[in-house]
Tab-separated table of C-alpha atoms and ligand atoms in Angstrom:
chain	number	residue	atom	x	y	z
A	1	MET	CA	-0.027	0.082	-0.012
A	2	LYS	CA	1.467	3.478	-1.002
A	3	GLU	CA	1.574	5.943	1.611
A	4	THR	CA	-1.361	8.239	0.567
A	5	MET	CA	-0.750	12.160	1.083
A	6	HIS	CA	-3.214	13.905	2.925
A	7	LYS	CA	-6.231	14.625	0.660
A	8	ALA	CA	-8.098	17.832	0.015
A	9	ASP	CA	-11.087	18.608	2.399
A	10	LEU	CA	-13.602	17.908	-0.127
A	11	ASN	CA	-17.078	16.089	0.095
A	12	TRP	CA	-15.841	13.580	-2.553
A	13	ALA	CA	-18.962	11.406	-2.888
A	14	GLU	CA	-21.185	14.660	-3.665
A	15	LEU	CA	-18.684	16.095	-5.876
A	16	PRO	CA	-20.631	17.607	-9.193
A	17	PHE	CA	-18.932	17.827	-12.594
A	18	ASP	CA	-17.685	21.219	-12.251
A	19	TYR	CA	-14.311	23.293	-11.722
A	20	VAL	CA	-12.639	23.205	-8.468
A	21	ARG	CA	-9.450	25.214	-8.211
A	22	THR	CA	-6.578	22.836	-7.289
A	23	ASP	CA	-2.823	23.774	-6.506
A	24	CYS	CA	-1.602	24.773	-10.181
A	25	HIS	CA	-1.838	24.444	-13.609
A	26	LEU	CA	1.213	23.901	-16.304
A	27	GLU	CA	1.638	26.066	-19.209
A	28	TYR	CA	3.861	24.694	-22.090
A	29	VAL	CA	4.683	27.180	-24.948
A	30	TYR	CA	5.517	26.598	-28.594
A	31	ARG	CA	7.773	29.404	-29.930
A	32	ASP	CA	10.378	29.508	-32.589
A	33	GLY	CA	9.705	26.072	-34.041
A	34	LYS	CA	10.002	24.258	-30.477
A	35	TRP	CA	8.053	23.463	-27.045
A	36	ASP	CA	9.536	24.571	-24.063
A	37	GLU	CA	10.029	22.264	-20.681
A	38	GLY	CA	6.500	23.835	-19.194
A	39	ARG	CA	6.374	25.683	-15.963
A	40	VAL	CA	4.230	25.188	-13.184
A	41	VAL	CA	1.552	28.104	-12.608
A	42	GLU	CA	-0.038	28.599	-9.133
A	43	ASP	CA	-2.465	31.241	-10.216
A	44	ASP	CA	-5.273	29.901	-12.206
A	45	THR	CA	-5.214	32.707	-14.793
A	46	VAL	CA	-3.478	32.737	-18.071
A	47	THR	CA	-1.820	35.806	-19.467
A	48	ILE	CA	-1.975	36.179	-23.356
A	49	SER	CA	-2.293	38.932	-25.918
A	50	VAL	CA	-5.692	40.465	-26.318
A	51	ALA	CA	-5.054	39.856	-30.292
A	52	SER	CA	-4.568	36.133	-29.729
A	53	THR	CA	-6.081	33.966	-32.502
A	54	CYS	CA	-7.589	31.806	-29.796
A	55	LEU	CA	-9.677	34.777	-28.847
A	56	HIS	CA	-10.652	35.944	-32.196
A	57	TYR	CA	-10.634	33.273	-34.686
A	58	GLY	CA	-11.068	30.038	-32.612
A	59	GLN	CA	-7.817	28.795	-32.729
A	60	GLU	CA	-8.701	26.711	-29.406
A	61	CYS	CA	-9.311	23.185	-28.785
A	62	PHE	CA	-8.840	20.852	-25.748
A	63	GLU	CA	-8.750	17.365	-24.490
A	64	GLY	CA	-10.370	15.498	-21.322
A	65	LEU	CA	-9.438	12.337	-19.698
A	66	LYS	CA	-9.558	10.916	-16.187
A	67	VAL	CA	-7.196	9.770	-13.544
A	68	TYR	CA	-8.476	7.318	-10.869
A	69	GLU	CA	-7.073	5.949	-7.638
A	70	THR	CA	-6.724	2.244	-7.252
A	71	LYS	CA	-7.511	0.183	-3.990
A	72	ASP	CA	-3.915	0.276	-3.115
A	73	GLY	CA	-3.480	3.899	-3.596
A	74	ARG	CA	-2.011	4.121	-6.927
A	75	ALA	CA	-3.089	6.630	-9.572
A	76	LEU	CA	-4.038	5.347	-12.991
A	77	ALA	CA	-4.275	7.473	-16.276
A	78	PHE	CA	-6.816	5.946	-19.264
A	79	ARG	CA	-5.379	6.036	-22.599
A	80	SER	CA	-3.714	9.544	-22.303
A	81	GLU	CA	-1.760	8.994	-25.649
A	82	GLU	CA	-5.145	8.651	-27.659
A	83	ASN	CA	-6.053	11.986	-26.347
A	84	ALA	CA	-2.644	13.185	-27.556
A	85	LYS	CA	-3.403	12.075	-31.183
A	86	ARG	CA	-6.833	13.289	-31.142
A	87	MET	CA	-5.540	16.911	-30.033
A	88	ALA	CA	-2.920	16.424	-32.994
A	89	TYR	CA	-5.679	15.571	-35.420
A	90	THR	CA	-7.790	18.648	-34.140
A	91	ALA	CA	-4.855	20.950	-34.327
A	92	LYS	CA	-4.162	19.730	-38.022
A	93	LYS	CA	-7.604	20.478	-39.200
A	94	THR	CA	-7.146	24.166	-37.840
A	95	LEU	CA	-3.678	24.837	-38.438
A	96	MET	CA	-2.584	24.795	-35.095
A	97	VAL	CA	0.800	23.189	-33.811
A	98	ALA	CA	-0.049	20.016	-31.637
A	99	PRO	CA	2.463	19.057	-28.733
A	100	PRO	CA	4.177	15.903	-29.361
A	101	VAL	CA	2.488	12.724	-27.872
A	102	ASP	CA	5.385	12.268	-25.183
A	103	LEU	CA	4.988	15.928	-24.231
A	104	PHE	CA	1.334	15.495	-23.824
A	105	VAL	CA	1.230	12.436	-21.947
A	106	ASP	CA	3.850	13.737	-19.567
A	107	ALA	CA	2.082	16.812	-19.053
A	108	VAL	CA	-0.835	14.433	-17.996
A	109	ASP	CA	1.149	12.811	-15.322
A	110	ARG	CA	2.796	15.924	-14.238
A	111	ILE	CA	-0.231	17.808	-13.399
A	112	ALA	CA	-1.826	14.689	-11.625
A	113	LYS	CA	1.178	14.231	-9.456
A	114	LEU	CA	1.370	17.730	-8.669
A	115	ASN	CA	-2.357	17.980	-7.627
A	116	ARG	CA	-2.306	14.533	-6.328
A	117	ARG	CA	-4.128	15.627	-3.030
A	118	PHE	CA	-7.122	16.322	-5.430
A	119	ILE	CA	-7.263	12.626	-6.641
A	120	PRO	CA	-10.277	11.401	-5.324
A	121	PRO	CA	-10.265	8.308	-3.231
A	122	TYR	CA	-10.791	5.055	-4.663
A	123	GLY	CA	-14.521	3.974	-4.298
A	124	SER	CA	-16.042	7.736	-3.894
A	125	GLY	CA	-17.422	7.372	-7.496
A	126	ALA	CA	-15.121	10.419	-8.513
A	127	ALA	CA	-11.914	11.031	-10.676
A	128	LEU	CA	-9.218	13.562	-11.392
A	129	TYR	CA	-10.387	15.121	-14.525
A	130	VAL	CA	-7.415	16.454	-16.599
A	131	ARG	CA	-8.257	18.975	-19.069
A	132	PRO	CA	-5.225	20.106	-21.813
A	133	LEU	CA	-5.968	23.237	-23.716
A	134	LEU	CA	-4.116	24.132	-26.814
A	135	ILE	CA	-4.448	27.771	-27.815
A	136	GLY	CA	-3.007	30.261	-30.658
A	137	ILE	CA	-1.429	32.986	-28.568
A	138	THR	CA	0.141	35.195	-31.469
A	139	GLY	CA	-1.557	38.596	-31.604
A	140	THR	CA	-2.687	39.273	-34.868
A	141	ILE	CA	-5.643	40.882	-36.549
A	142	GLY	CA	-5.675	39.196	-40.064
A	143	ILE	CA	-7.284	35.700	-40.288
A	144	LYS	CA	-4.196	33.554	-40.151
A	145	PRO	CA	-2.865	30.848	-38.073
A	146	SER	CA	-0.917	31.652	-34.855
A	147	LYS	CA	3.082	31.320	-34.950
A	148	GLU	CA	3.051	30.531	-31.037
A	149	TYR	CA	0.889	28.048	-29.111
A	150	MET	CA	0.119	27.467	-25.531
A	151	LEU	CA	-0.579	24.138	-23.904
A	152	ALA	CA	-2.267	24.726	-20.635
A	153	VAL	CA	-3.013	21.722	-18.639
A	154	LEU	CA	-5.468	21.891	-15.686
A	155	ALA	CA	-6.812	19.097	-13.314
A	156	THR	CA	-9.950	19.268	-11.184
A	157	PRO	CA	-11.591	16.395	-9.096
A	158	VAL	CA	-15.335	15.747	-10.882
A	159	GLY	CA	-18.006	13.845	-9.764
A	160	PRO	CA	-20.919	12.352	-12.386
A	161	TYR	CA	-21.472	14.734	-15.307
A	162	PHE	CA	-25.507	14.631	-14.662
A	163	LYS	CA	-27.447	15.981	-11.945
A	164	SER	CA	-29.142	12.496	-11.779
A	165	GLY	CA	-25.533	11.162	-10.859
A	166	LEU	CA	-25.011	7.561	-12.414
A	167	LYS	CA	-28.761	6.977	-13.020
A	168	PRO	CA	-30.310	6.741	-16.442
A	169	VAL	CA	-31.469	9.728	-18.320
A	170	ARG	CA	-33.739	11.065	-20.903
A	171	LEU	CA	-32.547	12.588	-24.193
A	172	TRP	CA	-34.280	15.116	-26.747
A	173	VAL	CA	-33.833	14.707	-30.451
A	174	GLU	CA	-32.853	18.004	-31.669
A	175	GLU	CA	-34.303	18.946	-35.073
A	176	GLU	CA	-34.158	22.665	-34.858
A	177	VAL	CA	-30.288	23.136	-34.282
A	178	ASP	CA	-27.338	21.588	-36.028
A	179	ARG	CA	-24.121	20.779	-34.024
A	180	ALA	CA	-21.686	20.051	-37.092
A	181	ALA	CA	-21.532	19.666	-40.773
A	182	PRO	CA	-20.632	16.581	-42.684
A	183	LEU	CA	-17.246	18.275	-44.044
A	184	GLY	CA	-16.662	20.579	-41.042
A	185	VAL	CA	-15.180	20.042	-37.812
A	186	GLY	CA	-17.436	18.122	-35.783
A	187	ASP	CA	-14.885	15.142	-35.392
A	188	ALA	CA	-12.508	17.796	-33.896
A	189	LYS	CA	-12.512	18.737	-30.167
A	190	LEU	CA	-12.736	22.302	-31.002
A	191	GLY	CA	-14.275	24.552	-28.087
A	192	GLY	CA	-16.627	25.980	-30.907
A	193	ASN	CA	-18.310	22.932	-31.509
A	194	TYR	CA	-19.626	23.351	-28.048
A	195	ALA	CA	-20.536	26.886	-28.425
A	196	ALA	CA	-22.669	25.727	-31.573
A	197	GLY	CA	-24.482	23.124	-29.418
A	198	LEU	CA	-25.038	24.939	-26.540
A	199	ARG	CA	-28.570	26.597	-27.214
A	200	ALA	CA	-29.755	23.176	-27.974
A	201	THR	CA	-28.251	21.429	-24.753
A	202	TYR	CA	-29.755	24.295	-22.861
A	203	GLY	CA	-32.996	23.963	-24.726
A	204	ALA	CA	-33.084	20.271	-23.995
A	205	ARG	CA	-32.524	20.749	-20.347
A	206	ASP	CA	-35.184	23.596	-19.987
A	207	ARG	CA	-37.696	20.947	-21.402
A	208	GLY	CA	-36.433	18.586	-18.367
A	209	TYR	CA	-34.361	16.562	-20.633
A	210	ALA	CA	-30.585	15.892	-19.353
A	211	GLU	CA	-29.091	15.862	-22.921
A	212	VAL	CA	-29.782	16.620	-26.530
A	213	LEU	CA	-29.260	14.175	-29.504
A	214	PHE	CA	-27.883	15.801	-32.705
A	215	LEU	CA	-28.886	14.353	-36.166
A	216	ASP	CA	-26.709	14.515	-39.058
A	217	SER	CA	-27.183	18.012	-40.357
A	218	LYS	CA	-27.529	17.298	-43.810
A	219	GLN	CA	-30.683	14.946	-43.871
A	220	HIS	CA	-31.646	14.892	-40.258
A	221	LYS	CA	-32.080	11.202	-40.754
A	222	TYR	CA	-29.251	9.897	-38.906
A	223	ILE	CA	-28.092	9.923	-35.236
A	224	ASP	CA	-24.714	11.853	-34.704
A	225	GLU	CA	-24.183	12.217	-30.997
A	226	SER	CA	-25.157	14.140	-27.707
A	227	GLY	CA	-23.470	17.433	-26.744
A	228	SER	CA	-21.251	15.643	-24.439
A	229	SER	CA	-20.878	12.059	-25.545
A	230	ASN	CA	-21.250	9.376	-28.500
A	231	PHE	CA	-24.487	7.609	-28.496
A	232	PHE	CA	-24.948	3.815	-28.546
A	233	ALA	CA	-27.679	1.313	-28.558
A	234	ILE	CA	-28.267	-2.524	-27.866
A	235	THR	CA	-30.168	-4.288	-30.378
A	236	LYS	CA	-33.041	-6.854	-28.983
A	237	ASP	CA	-30.606	-9.612	-30.000
A	238	GLY	CA	-27.736	-7.939	-28.075
A	239	ARG	CA	-25.641	-6.188	-30.564
A	240	TYR	CA	-23.771	-3.084	-29.859
A	241	VAL	CA	-24.918	-0.357	-32.369
A	242	THR	CA	-23.105	3.102	-32.472
A	243	PRO	CA	-23.284	5.791	-35.223
A	244	LYS	CA	-20.732	6.342	-37.749
A	245	SER	CA	-20.464	9.756	-38.942
A	246	SER	CA	-17.984	12.403	-40.255
A	247	SER	CA	-19.398	15.136	-37.781
A	248	ILE	CA	-19.223	13.108	-34.768
A	249	LEU	CA	-16.053	13.149	-32.246
A	250	PRO	CA	-14.145	9.628	-32.256
A	251	SER	CA	-14.691	8.971	-28.688
A	252	ILE	CA	-12.020	7.097	-26.852
A	253	THR	CA	-14.408	5.582	-24.366
A	254	ASN	CA	-16.665	4.287	-27.496
A	255	LYS	CA	-13.509	2.960	-28.798
A	256	SER	CA	-12.892	0.981	-25.903
A	257	LEU	CA	-16.381	-0.245	-25.299
A	258	ILE	CA	-16.132	-1.544	-28.975
A	259	GLU	CA	-12.974	-3.490	-27.913
A	260	LEU	CA	-14.518	-4.453	-24.614
A	261	ALA	CA	-17.711	-5.703	-26.360
A	262	GLY	CA	-15.451	-7.896	-28.477
A	263	ASP	CA	-13.764	-9.349	-25.549
A	264	LEU	CA	-17.399	-10.083	-23.986
A	265	ASN	CA	-18.532	-11.635	-27.389
A	266	ILE	CA	-20.968	-8.668	-28.078
A	267	PRO	CA	-21.279	-8.202	-31.791
A	268	VAL	CA	-20.614	-4.793	-32.959
A	269	GLU	CA	-22.160	-2.588	-35.551
A	270	HIS	CA	-20.152	0.566	-36.259
A	271	ARG	CA	-22.560	2.268	-38.952
A	272	ALA	CA	-24.753	5.177	-39.673
A	273	VAL	CA	-27.983	4.777	-37.563
A	274	GLU	CA	-31.395	6.090	-38.606
A	275	VAL	CA	-33.350	8.057	-36.061
A	276	SER	CA	-36.160	5.842	-37.019
A	277	GLU	CA	-34.406	2.805	-35.645
A	278	LEU	CA	-34.621	4.095	-32.126
A	279	PRO	CA	-38.118	2.035	-31.359
A	280	ASN	CA	-36.297	-1.163	-32.266
A	281	PHE	CA	-33.566	-0.911	-29.678
A	282	ALA	CA	-33.724	-2.780	-26.256
A	283	GLU	CA	-31.028	-0.122	-24.467
A	284	ALA	CA	-29.563	2.947	-25.256
A	285	GLY	CA	-26.835	4.893	-23.701
A	286	LEU	CA	-24.079	7.773	-23.635
A	287	ALA	CA	-20.245	6.963	-23.897
A	288	GLY	CA	-17.664	9.658	-22.785
A	289	THR	CA	-14.882	10.452	-20.504
A	290	ALA	CA	-17.131	13.017	-18.547
A	291	THR	CA	-20.538	10.637	-18.788
A	292	ILE	CA	-18.531	7.176	-18.525
A	293	ILE	CA	-21.389	5.334	-19.822
A	294	THR	CA	-24.802	6.820	-18.659
A	295	PRO	CA	-27.805	4.562	-19.527
A	296	VAL	CA	-30.683	6.434	-21.388
A	297	TYR	CA	-34.026	5.185	-20.331
A	298	ALA	CA	-36.176	7.365	-22.640
A	299	ILE	CA	-35.715	9.626	-25.916
A	300	GLN	CA	-38.338	12.253	-27.129
A	301	HIS	CA	-38.156	12.426	-31.060
A	302	GLY	CA	-40.966	14.875	-32.111
A	303	LYS	CA	-44.128	13.603	-30.616
A	304	LYS	CA	-42.785	10.260	-30.179
A	305	LEU	CA	-41.507	9.129	-26.652
A	306	ILE	CA	-39.512	5.914	-26.946
A	307	GLN	CA	-38.631	4.332	-23.892
A	308	TYR	CA	-36.271	1.656	-22.657
A	309	GLY	CA	-37.010	1.054	-19.197
A	310	GLY	CA	-37.664	3.119	-16.072
A	311	PRO	CA	-35.271	5.841	-14.530
A	312	ASN	CA	-33.839	3.261	-12.360
A	313	ASP	CA	-33.269	0.695	-15.009
A	314	VAL	CA	-29.824	0.044	-16.302
A	315	GLY	CA	-29.778	-2.440	-19.288
A	316	PRO	CA	-27.940	-5.742	-18.781
A	317	VAL	CA	-25.619	-5.340	-21.740
A	318	SER	CA	-25.064	-1.204	-20.977
A	319	GLY	CA	-24.434	-2.510	-17.338
A	320	ARG	CA	-22.012	-5.267	-18.138
A	321	LEU	CA	-19.729	-2.757	-20.153
A	322	ARG	CA	-19.999	-0.107	-17.819
A	323	ASP	CA	-18.761	-2.319	-15.139
A	324	ALA	CA	-15.911	-4.004	-17.521
A	325	LEU	CA	-14.501	-0.441	-18.342
A	326	LEU	CA	-14.820	0.898	-14.873
A	327	ALA	CA	-12.819	-1.780	-13.390
A	328	ILE	CA	-9.998	-1.497	-15.916
A	329	GLN	CA	-10.166	2.116	-15.179
A	330	THR	CA	-9.913	1.632	-11.592
A	331	GLY	CA	-7.660	-0.989	-11.636
A	332	ASP	CA	-10.031	-3.585	-10.051
A	333	ALA	CA	-9.567	-5.706	-12.996
A	334	PRO	CA	-6.511	-6.917	-15.355
A	335	ASP	CA	-5.841	-4.246	-18.084
A	336	PRO	CA	-5.289	-6.732	-21.062
A	337	HIS	CA	-5.257	-3.935	-23.685
A	338	GLY	CA	-2.760	-1.736	-21.668
A	339	TRP	CA	-5.065	1.145	-21.651
A	340	THR	CA	-3.917	2.445	-18.304
A	341	HIS	CA	-0.503	3.388	-16.966
A	342	GLU	CA	0.454	4.199	-13.511
A	343	ILE	CA	1.602	7.875	-12.746
A	344	GLN	CA	4.625	8.008	-10.364
A	345	LEU	CA	3.476	10.193	-7.578
A	346	ASP	CA	6.537	9.986	-5.521
B	6	PLP	N1	-18.584	13.511	-28.222
B	6	PLP	C1	-18.387	14.797	-27.553
B	6	PLP	C2	-19.107	16.092	-28.435
B	6	PLP	C3	-17.591	14.920	-26.702
B	6	PLP	O1	-17.470	16.273	-26.020
B	6	PLP	C4	-16.835	13.885	-25.744
B	6	PLP	C5	-15.985	14.075	-24.606
B	6	PLP	O2	-14.880	14.163	-24.920
B	6	PLP	C6	-17.225	12.427	-26.439
B	6	PLP	C7	-18.151	12.550	-27.471
B	6	PLP	C8	-16.675	11.437	-25.858
B	6	PLP	O3	-15.288	11.439	-26.039
B	6	PLP	P1	-14.194	10.643	-25.139
B	6	PLP	O4	-14.776	9.289	-25.071
B	6	PLP	O5	-12.811	10.708	-25.857
B	6	PLP	O6	-14.182	11.305	-23.737
B	7	COI	C1	-15.232	14.987	-21.817
B	7	COI	O1	-15.977	13.791	-21.606
B	7	COI	O2	-14.095	14.876	-21.728
B	7	COI	C2	-15.765	16.099	-22.714
B	7	COI	O3	-15.103	16.751	-23.119
B	7	COI	C3	-17.192	16.246	-22.706
B	7	COI	C4	-17.760	17.542	-21.942
B	7	COI	C5	-17.414	17.800	-20.516
B	7	COI	C6	-16.893	18.752	-22.676
């Protein structure tokens, strides 16, 4: 058993998914063609030019991943190289310069170690959420890519994403607002995508639904994803179905579930999913770092209400997948795919 550092005085079991200020963040700067060593900043502000491209032209993207404490007090990061690669993909699409994978992975470990007293205790249901942020910081007024970039990395302890905790939620199928265009940037993790979806998310919440389910913006025929997560469903004969679309974020959680489904002999269909198929499914759910696997018990599509059970019903296949994923993330089960790595806290 590792000696546990004195933990922050927080009510871990009641933590919402929100920002809690921690001891420090990291700032790495790309200038003159190279990344620096990064510096530890105790203040939680960032100082940049008022003319920075991130502020005017949306050269801003981010990543999100979780660090869990294990039963014996170790800290495990989940697939941070995948987040690094996705940041590189987003950066390429928007003419930004991404940090090398090694730098990114090391920065995640470094911020978790520096803020280790904020890693929620094993069994609390909470995790340390690491948020690497890439911004263009060159001051310019013409529309052009930045020459200099900052990778800022913060860590904050989080609980469940939805107010209902890990309980099943209801979704609202959005038909008035599109999140992303088929040849646009919906598959990149740009802050602008969240701004585009915000009024739909809040429209759904105002109607009493936890989340919005976006459709493809060309035909409004296929399911894309929700504002915070990928969507999946389980067919009546037990197959895992999840939308394939050029305008959704390639979720690392969903990618992992697809592999876990394979391990559990659950057949997988990664394909375009018509919204008209919703009533045929036996279970539905959301998959993402923040939402983990949140079961969906009802979906409102126009006047039609599709139900998969009651507000306390977790479908058997969704439940198995969630347990299998969480067991790997928290070190309770072996990690045959090598998805987690231990962060050296000493
Ligand atoms: N889709 C959107 C729009 C998201 O914001 C997220 C969260 O990152 C996901 C899907 C899930 O991706 P991941 O599992 O990599 O967190
Ligand atoms: C995540 O799951 O990490 C996300 O980024 C989703 C949302 C909180 C923005």
